[in-house]
JSON list of C-alpha atoms in Angstrom, two decimals:
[
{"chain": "A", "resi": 26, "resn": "UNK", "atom": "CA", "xyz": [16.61, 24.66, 12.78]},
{"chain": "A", "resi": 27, "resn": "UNK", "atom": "CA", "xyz": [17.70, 20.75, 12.62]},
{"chain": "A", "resi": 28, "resn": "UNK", "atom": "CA", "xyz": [16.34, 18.28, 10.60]},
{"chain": "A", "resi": 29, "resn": "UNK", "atom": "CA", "xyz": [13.81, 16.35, 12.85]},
{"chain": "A", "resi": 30, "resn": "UNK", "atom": "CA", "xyz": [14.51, 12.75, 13.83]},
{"chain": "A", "resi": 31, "resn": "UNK", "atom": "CA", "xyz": [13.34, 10.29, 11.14]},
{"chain": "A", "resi": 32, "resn": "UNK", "atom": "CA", "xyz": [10.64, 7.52, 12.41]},
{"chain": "A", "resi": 33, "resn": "UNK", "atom": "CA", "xyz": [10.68, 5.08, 9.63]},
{"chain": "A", "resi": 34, "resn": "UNK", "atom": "CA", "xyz": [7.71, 2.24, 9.74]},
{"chain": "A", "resi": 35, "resn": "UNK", "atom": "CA", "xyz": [8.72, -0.47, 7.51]},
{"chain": "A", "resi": 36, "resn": "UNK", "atom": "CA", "xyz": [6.05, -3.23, 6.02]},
{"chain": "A", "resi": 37, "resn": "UNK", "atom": "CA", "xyz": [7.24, -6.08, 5.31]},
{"chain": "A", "resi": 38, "resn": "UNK", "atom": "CA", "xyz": [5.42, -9.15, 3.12]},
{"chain": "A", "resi": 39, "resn": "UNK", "atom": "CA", "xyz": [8.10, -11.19, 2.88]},
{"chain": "A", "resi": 40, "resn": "UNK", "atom": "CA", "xyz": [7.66, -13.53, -0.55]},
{"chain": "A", "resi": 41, "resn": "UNK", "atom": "CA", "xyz": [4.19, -13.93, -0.29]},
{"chain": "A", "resi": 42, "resn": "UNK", "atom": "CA", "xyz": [1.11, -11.84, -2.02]},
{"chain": "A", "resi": 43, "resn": "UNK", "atom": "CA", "xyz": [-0.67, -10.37, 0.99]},
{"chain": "A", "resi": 44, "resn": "UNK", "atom": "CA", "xyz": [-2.19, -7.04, -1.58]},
{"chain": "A", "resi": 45, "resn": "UNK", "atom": "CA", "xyz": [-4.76, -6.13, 0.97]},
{"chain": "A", "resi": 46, "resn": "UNK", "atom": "CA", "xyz": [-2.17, -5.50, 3.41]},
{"chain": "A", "resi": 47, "resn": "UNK", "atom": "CA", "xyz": [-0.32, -3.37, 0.97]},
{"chain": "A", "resi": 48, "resn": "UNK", "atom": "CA", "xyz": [-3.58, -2.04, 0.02]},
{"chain": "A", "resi": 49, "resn": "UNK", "atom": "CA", "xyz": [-4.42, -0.73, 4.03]},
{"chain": "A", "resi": 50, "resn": "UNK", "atom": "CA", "xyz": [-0.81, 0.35, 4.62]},
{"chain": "A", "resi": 51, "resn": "UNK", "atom": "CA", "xyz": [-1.31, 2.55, 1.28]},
{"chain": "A", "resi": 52, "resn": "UNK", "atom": "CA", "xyz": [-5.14, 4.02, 2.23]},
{"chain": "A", "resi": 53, "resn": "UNK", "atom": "CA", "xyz": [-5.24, 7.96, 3.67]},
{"chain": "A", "resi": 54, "resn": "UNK", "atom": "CA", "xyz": [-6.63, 6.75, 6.71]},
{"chain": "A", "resi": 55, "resn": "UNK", "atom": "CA", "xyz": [-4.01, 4.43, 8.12]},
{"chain": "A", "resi": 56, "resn": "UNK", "atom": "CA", "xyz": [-1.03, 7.15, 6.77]},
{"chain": "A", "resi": 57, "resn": "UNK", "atom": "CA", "xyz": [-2.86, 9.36, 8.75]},
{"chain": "A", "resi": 58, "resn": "UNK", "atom": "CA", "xyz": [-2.85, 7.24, 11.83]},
{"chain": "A", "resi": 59, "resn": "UNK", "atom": "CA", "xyz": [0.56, 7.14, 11.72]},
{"chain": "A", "resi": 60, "resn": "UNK", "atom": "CA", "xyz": [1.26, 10.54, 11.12]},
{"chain": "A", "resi": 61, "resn": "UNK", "atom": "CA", "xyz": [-0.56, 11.48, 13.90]},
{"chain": "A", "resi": 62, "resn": "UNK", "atom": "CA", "xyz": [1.38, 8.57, 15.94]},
{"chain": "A", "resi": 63, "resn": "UNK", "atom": "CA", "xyz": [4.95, 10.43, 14.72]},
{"chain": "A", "resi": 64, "resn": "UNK", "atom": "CA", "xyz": [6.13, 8.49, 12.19]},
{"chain": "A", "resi": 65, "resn": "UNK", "atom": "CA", "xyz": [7.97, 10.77, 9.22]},
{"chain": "A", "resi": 66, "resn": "UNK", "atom": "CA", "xyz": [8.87, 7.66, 7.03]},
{"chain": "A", "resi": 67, "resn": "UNK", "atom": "CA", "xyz": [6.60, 4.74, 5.38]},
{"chain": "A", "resi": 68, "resn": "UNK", "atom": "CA", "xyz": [8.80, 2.20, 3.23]},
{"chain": "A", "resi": 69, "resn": "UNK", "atom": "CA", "xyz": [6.89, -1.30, 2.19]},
{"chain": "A", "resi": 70, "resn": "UNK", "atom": "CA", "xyz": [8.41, -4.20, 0.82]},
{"chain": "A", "resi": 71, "resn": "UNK", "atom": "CA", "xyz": [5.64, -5.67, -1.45]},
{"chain": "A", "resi": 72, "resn": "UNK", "atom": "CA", "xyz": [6.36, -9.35, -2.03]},
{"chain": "A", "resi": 73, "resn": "UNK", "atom": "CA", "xyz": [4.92, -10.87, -4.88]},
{"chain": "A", "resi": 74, "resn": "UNK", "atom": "CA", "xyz": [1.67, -8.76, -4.91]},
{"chain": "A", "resi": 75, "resn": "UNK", "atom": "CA", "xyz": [0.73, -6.97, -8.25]},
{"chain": "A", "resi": 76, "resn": "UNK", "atom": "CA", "xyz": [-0.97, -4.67, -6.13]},
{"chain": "A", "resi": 77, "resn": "UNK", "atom": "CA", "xyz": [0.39, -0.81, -6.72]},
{"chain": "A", "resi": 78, "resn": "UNK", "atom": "CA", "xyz": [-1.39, 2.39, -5.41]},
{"chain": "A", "resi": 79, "resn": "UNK", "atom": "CA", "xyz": [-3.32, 3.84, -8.42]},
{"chain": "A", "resi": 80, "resn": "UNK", "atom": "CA", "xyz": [-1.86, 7.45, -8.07]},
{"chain": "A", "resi": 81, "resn": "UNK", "atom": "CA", "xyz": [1.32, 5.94, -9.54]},
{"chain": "A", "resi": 82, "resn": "UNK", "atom": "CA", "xyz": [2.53, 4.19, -11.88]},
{"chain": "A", "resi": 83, "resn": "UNK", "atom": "CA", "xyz": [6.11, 1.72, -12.07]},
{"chain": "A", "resi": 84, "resn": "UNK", "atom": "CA", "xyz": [9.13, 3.49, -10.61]},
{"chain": "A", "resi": 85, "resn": "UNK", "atom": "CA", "xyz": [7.38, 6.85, -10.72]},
{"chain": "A", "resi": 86, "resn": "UNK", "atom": "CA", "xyz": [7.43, 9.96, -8.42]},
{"chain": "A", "resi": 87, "resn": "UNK", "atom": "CA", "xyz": [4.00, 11.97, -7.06]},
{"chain": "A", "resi": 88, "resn": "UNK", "atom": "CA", "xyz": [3.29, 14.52, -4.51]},
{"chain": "A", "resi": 89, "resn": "UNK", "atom": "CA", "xyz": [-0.04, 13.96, -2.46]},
{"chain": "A", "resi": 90, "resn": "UNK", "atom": "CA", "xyz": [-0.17, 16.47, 0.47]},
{"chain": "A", "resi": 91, "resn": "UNK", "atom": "CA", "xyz": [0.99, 15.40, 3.04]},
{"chain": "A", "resi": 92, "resn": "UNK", "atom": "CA", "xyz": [3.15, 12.56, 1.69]},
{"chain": "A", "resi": 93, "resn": "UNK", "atom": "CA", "xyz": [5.76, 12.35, -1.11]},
{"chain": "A", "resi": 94, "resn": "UNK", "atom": "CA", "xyz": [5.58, 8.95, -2.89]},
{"chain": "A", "resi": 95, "resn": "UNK", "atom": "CA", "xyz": [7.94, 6.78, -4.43]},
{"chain": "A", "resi": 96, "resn": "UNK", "atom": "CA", "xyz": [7.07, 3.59, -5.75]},
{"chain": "A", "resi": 97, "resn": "UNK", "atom": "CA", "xyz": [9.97, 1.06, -6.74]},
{"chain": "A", "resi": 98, "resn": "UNK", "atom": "CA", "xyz": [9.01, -2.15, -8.66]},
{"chain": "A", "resi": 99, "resn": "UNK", "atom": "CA", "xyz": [12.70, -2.84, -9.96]},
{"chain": "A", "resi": 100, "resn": "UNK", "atom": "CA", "xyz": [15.42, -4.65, -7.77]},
{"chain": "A", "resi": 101, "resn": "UNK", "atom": "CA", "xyz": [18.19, -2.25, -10.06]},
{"chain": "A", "resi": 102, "resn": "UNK", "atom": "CA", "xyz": [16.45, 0.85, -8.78]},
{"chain": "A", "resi": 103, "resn": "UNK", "atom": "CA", "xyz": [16.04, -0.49, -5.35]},
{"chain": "A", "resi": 104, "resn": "UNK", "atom": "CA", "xyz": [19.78, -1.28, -5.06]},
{"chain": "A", "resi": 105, "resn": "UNK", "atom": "CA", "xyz": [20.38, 2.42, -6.33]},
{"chain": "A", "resi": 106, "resn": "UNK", "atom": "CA", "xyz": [18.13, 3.59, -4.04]},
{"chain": "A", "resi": 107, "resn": "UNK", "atom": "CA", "xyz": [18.97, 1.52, -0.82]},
{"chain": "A", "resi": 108, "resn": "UNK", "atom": "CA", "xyz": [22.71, 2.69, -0.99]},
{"chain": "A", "resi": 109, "resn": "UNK", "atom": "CA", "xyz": [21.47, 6.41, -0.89]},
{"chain": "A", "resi": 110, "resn": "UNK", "atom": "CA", "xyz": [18.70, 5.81, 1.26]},
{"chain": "A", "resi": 111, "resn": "UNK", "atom": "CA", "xyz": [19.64, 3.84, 4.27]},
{"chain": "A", "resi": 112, "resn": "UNK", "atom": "CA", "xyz": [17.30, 5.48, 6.45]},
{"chain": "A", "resi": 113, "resn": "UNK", "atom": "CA", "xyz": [19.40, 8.57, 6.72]},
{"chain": "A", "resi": 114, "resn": "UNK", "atom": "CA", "xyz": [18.65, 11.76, 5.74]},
{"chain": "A", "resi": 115, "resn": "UNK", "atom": "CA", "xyz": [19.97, 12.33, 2.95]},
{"chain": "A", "resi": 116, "resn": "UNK", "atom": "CA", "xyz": [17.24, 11.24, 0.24]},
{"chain": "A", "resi": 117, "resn": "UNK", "atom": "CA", "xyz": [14.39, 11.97, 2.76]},
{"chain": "A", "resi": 118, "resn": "UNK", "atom": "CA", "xyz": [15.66, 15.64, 3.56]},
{"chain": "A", "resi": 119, "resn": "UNK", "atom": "CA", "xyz": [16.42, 16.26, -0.16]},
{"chain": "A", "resi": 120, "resn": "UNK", "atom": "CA", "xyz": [12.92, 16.11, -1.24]},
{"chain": "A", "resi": 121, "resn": "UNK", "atom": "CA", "xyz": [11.74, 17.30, 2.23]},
{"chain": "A", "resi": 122, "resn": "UNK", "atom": "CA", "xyz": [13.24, 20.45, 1.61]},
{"chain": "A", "resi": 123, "resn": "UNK", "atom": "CA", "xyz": [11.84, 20.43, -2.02]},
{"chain": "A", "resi": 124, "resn": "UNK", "atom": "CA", "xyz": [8.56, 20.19, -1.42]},
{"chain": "A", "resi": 125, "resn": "UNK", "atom": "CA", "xyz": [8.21, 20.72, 2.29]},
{"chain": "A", "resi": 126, "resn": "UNK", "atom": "CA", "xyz": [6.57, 17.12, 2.38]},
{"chain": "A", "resi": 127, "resn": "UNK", "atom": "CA", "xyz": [5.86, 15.36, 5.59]},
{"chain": "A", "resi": 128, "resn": "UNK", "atom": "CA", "xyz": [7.06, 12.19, 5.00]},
{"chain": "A", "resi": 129, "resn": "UNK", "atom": "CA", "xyz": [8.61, 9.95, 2.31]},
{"chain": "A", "resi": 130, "resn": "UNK", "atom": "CA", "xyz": [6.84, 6.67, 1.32]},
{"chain": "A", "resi": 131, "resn": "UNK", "atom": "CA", "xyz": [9.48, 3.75, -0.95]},
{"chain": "A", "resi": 132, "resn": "UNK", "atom": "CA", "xyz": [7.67, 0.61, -1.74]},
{"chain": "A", "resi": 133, "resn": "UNK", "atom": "CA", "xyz": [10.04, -1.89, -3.00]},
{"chain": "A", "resi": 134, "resn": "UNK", "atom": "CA", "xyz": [9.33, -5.36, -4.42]},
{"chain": "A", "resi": 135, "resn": "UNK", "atom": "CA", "xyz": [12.77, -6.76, -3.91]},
{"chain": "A", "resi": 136, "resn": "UNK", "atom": "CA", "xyz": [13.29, -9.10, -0.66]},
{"chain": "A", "resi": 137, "resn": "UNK", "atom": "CA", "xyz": [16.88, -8.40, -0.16]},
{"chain": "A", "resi": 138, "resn": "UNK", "atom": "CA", "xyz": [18.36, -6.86, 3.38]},
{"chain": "A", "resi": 139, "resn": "UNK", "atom": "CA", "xyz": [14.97, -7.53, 5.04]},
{"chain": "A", "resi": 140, "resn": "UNK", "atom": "CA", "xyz": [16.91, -7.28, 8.42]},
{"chain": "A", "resi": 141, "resn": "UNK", "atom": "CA", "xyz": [18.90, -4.65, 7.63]},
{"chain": "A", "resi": 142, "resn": "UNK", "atom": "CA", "xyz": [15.65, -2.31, 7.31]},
{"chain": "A", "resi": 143, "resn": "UNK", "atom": "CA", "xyz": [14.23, -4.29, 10.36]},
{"chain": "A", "resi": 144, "resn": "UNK", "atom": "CA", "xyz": [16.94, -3.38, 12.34]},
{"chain": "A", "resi": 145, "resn": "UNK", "atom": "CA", "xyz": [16.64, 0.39, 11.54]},
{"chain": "A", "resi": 146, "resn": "UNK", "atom": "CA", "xyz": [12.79, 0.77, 11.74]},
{"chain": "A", "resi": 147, "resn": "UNK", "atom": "CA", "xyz": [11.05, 2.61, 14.34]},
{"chain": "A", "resi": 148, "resn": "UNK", "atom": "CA", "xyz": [7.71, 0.69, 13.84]},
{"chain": "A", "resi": 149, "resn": "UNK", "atom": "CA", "xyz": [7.42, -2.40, 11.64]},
{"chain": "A", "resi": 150, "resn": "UNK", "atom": "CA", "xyz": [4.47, -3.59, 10.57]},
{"chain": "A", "resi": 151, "resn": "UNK", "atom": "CA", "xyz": [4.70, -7.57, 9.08]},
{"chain": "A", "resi": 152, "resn": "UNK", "atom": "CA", "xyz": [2.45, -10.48, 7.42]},
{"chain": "A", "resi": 153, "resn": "UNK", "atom": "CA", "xyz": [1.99, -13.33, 10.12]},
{"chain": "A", "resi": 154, "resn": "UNK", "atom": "CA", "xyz": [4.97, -15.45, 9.09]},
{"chain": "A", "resi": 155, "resn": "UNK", "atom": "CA", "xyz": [6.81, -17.09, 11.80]},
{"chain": "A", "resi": 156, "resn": "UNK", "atom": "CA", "xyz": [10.53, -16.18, 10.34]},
{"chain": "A", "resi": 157, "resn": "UNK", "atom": "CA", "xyz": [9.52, -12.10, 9.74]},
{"chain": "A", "resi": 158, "resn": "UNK", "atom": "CA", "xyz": [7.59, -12.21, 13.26]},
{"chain": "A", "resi": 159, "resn": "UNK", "atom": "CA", "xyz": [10.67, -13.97, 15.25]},
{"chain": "A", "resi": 160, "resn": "UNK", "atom": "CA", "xyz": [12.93, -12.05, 13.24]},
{"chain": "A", "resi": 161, "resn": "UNK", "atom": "CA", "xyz": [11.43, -8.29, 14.22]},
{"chain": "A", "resi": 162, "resn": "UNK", "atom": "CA", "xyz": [11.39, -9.79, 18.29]},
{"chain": "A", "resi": 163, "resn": "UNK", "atom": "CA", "xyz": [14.79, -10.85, 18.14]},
{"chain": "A", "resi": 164, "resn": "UNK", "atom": "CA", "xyz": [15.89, -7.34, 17.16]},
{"chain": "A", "resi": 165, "resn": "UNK", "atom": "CA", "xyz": [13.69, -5.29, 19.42]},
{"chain": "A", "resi": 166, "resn": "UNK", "atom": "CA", "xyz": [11.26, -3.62, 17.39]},
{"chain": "A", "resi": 167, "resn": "UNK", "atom": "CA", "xyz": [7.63, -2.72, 17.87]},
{"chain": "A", "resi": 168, "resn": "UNK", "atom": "CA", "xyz": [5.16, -5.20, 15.47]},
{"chain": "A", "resi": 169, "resn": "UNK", "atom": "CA", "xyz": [1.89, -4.86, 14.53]},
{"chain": "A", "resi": 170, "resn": "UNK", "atom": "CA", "xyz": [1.31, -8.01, 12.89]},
{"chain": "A", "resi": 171, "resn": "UNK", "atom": "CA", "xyz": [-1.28, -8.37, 10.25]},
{"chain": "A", "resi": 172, "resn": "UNK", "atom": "CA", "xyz": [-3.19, -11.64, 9.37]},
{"chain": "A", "resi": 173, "resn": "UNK", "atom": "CA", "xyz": [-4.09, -13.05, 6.07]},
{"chain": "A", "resi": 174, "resn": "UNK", "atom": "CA", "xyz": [-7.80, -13.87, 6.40]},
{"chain": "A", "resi": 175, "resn": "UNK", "atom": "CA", "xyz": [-7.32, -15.60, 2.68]},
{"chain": "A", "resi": 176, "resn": "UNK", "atom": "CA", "xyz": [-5.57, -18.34, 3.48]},
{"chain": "A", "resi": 177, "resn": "UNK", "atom": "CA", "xyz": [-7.45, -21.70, 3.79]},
{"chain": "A", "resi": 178, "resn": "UNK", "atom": "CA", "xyz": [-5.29, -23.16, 6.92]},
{"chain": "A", "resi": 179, "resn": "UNK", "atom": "CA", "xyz": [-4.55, -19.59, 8.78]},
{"chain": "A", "resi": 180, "resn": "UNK", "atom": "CA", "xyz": [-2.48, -21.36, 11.69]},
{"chain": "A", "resi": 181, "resn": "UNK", "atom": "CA", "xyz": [-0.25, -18.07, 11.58]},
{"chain": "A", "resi": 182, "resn": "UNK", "atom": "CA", "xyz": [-3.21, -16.30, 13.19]},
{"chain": "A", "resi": 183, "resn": "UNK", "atom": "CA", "xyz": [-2.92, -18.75, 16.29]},
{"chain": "A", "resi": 184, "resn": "UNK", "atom": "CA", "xyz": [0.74, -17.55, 17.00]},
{"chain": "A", "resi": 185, "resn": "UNK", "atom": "CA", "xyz": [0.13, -13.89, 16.24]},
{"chain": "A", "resi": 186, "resn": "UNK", "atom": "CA", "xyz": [-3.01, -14.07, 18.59]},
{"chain": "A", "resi": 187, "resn": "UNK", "atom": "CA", "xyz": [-1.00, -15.99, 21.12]},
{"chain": "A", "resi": 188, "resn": "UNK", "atom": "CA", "xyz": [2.02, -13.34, 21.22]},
{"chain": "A", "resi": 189, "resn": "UNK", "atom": "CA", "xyz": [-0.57, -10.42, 21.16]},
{"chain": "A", "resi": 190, "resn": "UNK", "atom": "CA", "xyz": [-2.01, -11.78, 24.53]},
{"chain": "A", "resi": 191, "resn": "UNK", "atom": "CA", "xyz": [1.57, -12.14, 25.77]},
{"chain": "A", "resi": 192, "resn": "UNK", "atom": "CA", "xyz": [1.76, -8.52, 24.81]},
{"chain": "A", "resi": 193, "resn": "UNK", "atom": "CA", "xyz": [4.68, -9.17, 22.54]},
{"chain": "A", "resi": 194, "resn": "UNK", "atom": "CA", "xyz": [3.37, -7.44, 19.45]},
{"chain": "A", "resi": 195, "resn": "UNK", "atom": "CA", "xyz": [-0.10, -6.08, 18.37]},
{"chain": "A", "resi": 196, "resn": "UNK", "atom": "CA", "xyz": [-2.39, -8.11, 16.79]},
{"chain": "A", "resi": 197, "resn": "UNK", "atom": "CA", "xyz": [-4.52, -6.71, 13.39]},
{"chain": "A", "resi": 198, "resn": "UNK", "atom": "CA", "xyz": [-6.23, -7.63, 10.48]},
{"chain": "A", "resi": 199, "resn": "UNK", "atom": "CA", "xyz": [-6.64, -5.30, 7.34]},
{"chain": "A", "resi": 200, "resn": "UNK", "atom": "CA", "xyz": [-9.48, -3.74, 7.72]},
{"chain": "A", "resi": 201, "resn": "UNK", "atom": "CA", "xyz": [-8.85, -2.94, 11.44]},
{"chain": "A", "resi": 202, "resn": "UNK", "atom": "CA", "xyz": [-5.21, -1.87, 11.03]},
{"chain": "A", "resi": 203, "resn": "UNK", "atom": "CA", "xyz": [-6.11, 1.94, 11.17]},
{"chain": "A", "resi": 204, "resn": "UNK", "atom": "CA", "xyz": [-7.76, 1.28, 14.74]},
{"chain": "A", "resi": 205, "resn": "UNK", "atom": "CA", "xyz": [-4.88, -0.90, 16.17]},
{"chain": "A", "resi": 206, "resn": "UNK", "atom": "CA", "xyz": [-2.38, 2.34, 14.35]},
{"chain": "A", "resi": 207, "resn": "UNK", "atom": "CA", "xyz": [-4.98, 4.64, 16.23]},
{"chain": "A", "resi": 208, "resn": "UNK", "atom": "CA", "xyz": [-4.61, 2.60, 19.75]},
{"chain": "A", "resi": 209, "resn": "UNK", "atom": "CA", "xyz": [-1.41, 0.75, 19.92]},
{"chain": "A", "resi": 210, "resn": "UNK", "atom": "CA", "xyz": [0.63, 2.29, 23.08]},
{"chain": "A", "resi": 211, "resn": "UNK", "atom": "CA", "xyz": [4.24, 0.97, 22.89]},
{"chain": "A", "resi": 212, "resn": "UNK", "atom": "CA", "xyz": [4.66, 1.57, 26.58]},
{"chain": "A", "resi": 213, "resn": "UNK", "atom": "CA", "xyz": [2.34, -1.58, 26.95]},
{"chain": "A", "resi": 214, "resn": "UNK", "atom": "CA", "xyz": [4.42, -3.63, 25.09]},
{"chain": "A", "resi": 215, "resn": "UNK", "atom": "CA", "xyz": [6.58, -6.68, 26.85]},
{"chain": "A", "resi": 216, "resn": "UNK", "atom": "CA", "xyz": [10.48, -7.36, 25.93]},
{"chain": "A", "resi": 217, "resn": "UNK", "atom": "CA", "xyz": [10.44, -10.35, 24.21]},
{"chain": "A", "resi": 218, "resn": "UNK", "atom": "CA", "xyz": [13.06, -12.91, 25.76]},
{"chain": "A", "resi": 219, "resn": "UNK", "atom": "CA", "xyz": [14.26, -15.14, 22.64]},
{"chain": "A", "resi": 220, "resn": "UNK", "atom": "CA", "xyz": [16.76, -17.37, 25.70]},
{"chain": "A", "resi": 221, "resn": "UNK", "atom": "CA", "xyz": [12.98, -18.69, 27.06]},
{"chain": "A", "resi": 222, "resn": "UNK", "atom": "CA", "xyz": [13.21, -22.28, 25.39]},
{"chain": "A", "resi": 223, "resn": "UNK", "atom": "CA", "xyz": [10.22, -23.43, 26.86]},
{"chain": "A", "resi": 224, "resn": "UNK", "atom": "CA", "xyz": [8.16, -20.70, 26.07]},
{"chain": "A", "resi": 225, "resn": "UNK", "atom": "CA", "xyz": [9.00, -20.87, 22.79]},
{"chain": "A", "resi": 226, "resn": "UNK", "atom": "CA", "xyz": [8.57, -24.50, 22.20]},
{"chain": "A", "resi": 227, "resn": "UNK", "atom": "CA", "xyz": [5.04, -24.13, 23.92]},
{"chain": "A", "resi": 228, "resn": "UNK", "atom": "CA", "xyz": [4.40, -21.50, 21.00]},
{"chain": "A", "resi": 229, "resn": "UNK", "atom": "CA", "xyz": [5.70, -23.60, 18.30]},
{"chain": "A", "resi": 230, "resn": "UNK", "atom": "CA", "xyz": [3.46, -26.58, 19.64]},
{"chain": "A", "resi": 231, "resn": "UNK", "atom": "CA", "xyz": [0.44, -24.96, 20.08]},
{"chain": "A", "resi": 232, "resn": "UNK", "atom": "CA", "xyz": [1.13, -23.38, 16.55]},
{"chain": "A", "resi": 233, "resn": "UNK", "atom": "CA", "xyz": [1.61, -27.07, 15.08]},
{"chain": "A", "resi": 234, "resn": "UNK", "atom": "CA", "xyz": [-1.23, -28.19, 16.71]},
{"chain": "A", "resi": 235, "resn": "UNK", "atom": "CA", "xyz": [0.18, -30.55, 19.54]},
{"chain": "A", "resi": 236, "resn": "UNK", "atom": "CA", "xyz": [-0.73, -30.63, 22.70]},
{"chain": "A", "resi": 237, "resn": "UNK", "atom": "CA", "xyz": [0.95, -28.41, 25.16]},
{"chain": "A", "resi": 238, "resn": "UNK", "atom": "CA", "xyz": [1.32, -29.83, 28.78]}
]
């Protein structure tokens, strides 16, 4: 039998601390949902949050059936790591075939070759920052992006909203990630057209709060 094709969703936070993303991605329920969507591979790039999933501690390895966990706080490790991992399968399928896990979860704190894992991502799921969101649309990728309710001035909600009803990405918040996981259909997803000036300056305006003709 072959190895099955990997479907890597990677989270991205970018520099910020967004821990209750970090803290949905990481809950049963919303690994589930994406099991269940097809996904073999979860890797999150944590920012600056101090959050960590309490089953393990810095840099260390655990099995919880279905998923085999690695955690990565240190950039030295991360290197190591990225120039094995580069979603091939060559780490995944060696502990695959060790313990017959589903999928592999790597949650790195460094903030290098962003695109690079972008670019090779099945699904990505991404704080409401204009640079990660713009980013994931100029390379093609499905985005389910996820608002920070804690910030004072949330503009970035506005442009996530706006690009949801334009049906270029999903639209979620924390605590309803699981249920846009559970319904998101790809198919129903829009190409987004980065040569549409107008469009975006329209965006960018009514993100900025100036009026759009």
């Amino acid at each position: 039998m072959g190895s099955r094709e990997r479907r890597v969703v990677f989270v991205t936070i970018g520099t910020t601390c967004f821990d209750a993303l970090v803290k949905a991605v990481d809950s049963e329920e919303v690994k589930e949902a994406l099991l269940h969507k097809g996904y073999t591979d979860l890797l999150i790039q944590m920012g600056r949050g101090t959050y960590m999933p309490s089953k393990s501690p810095l840099a260390e390895l655990y099995f919880a059936n279905p998923l085999l966990v690695v955690f990565i706080k240190m950039t030295s490790l991360f290197d190591h790591l990225r120039s094995l991992y580069k979603f091939s399968r060559h780490l995944c399928d060696k502990y695959l075939q060790i313990k017959n896990s589903k999928t592999i979860t790597l949650v790195l704190s460094a903030t290098l070759f962003i695109a690079d894992y972008i670019r090779e991502a099945s699904l990505v799921i991404s704080h409401a920052g204009s640079g990660s969101i713009f980013e994931t649309l100029r390379l093609g990728k499905p985005l389910i992006v996820v608002v920070n309710e804690g910030l004072m001035d949330n503009h970035q909600s506005e442009l996530a909203e706006e690009l949801a009803d334009r049906k270029d990405l999903f639209c979620a918040r924390p605590q309803t990630l699981q249920e846009t996981v559970e319904a998101m259909d790809l198919n129903n997803l829009l190409p987004y057209i980065p040569g549409d000036a107008k469009q975006v300056v329209t965006l960018i305006n009514k993100f900025l709060g100036f009026p759009v003709d």
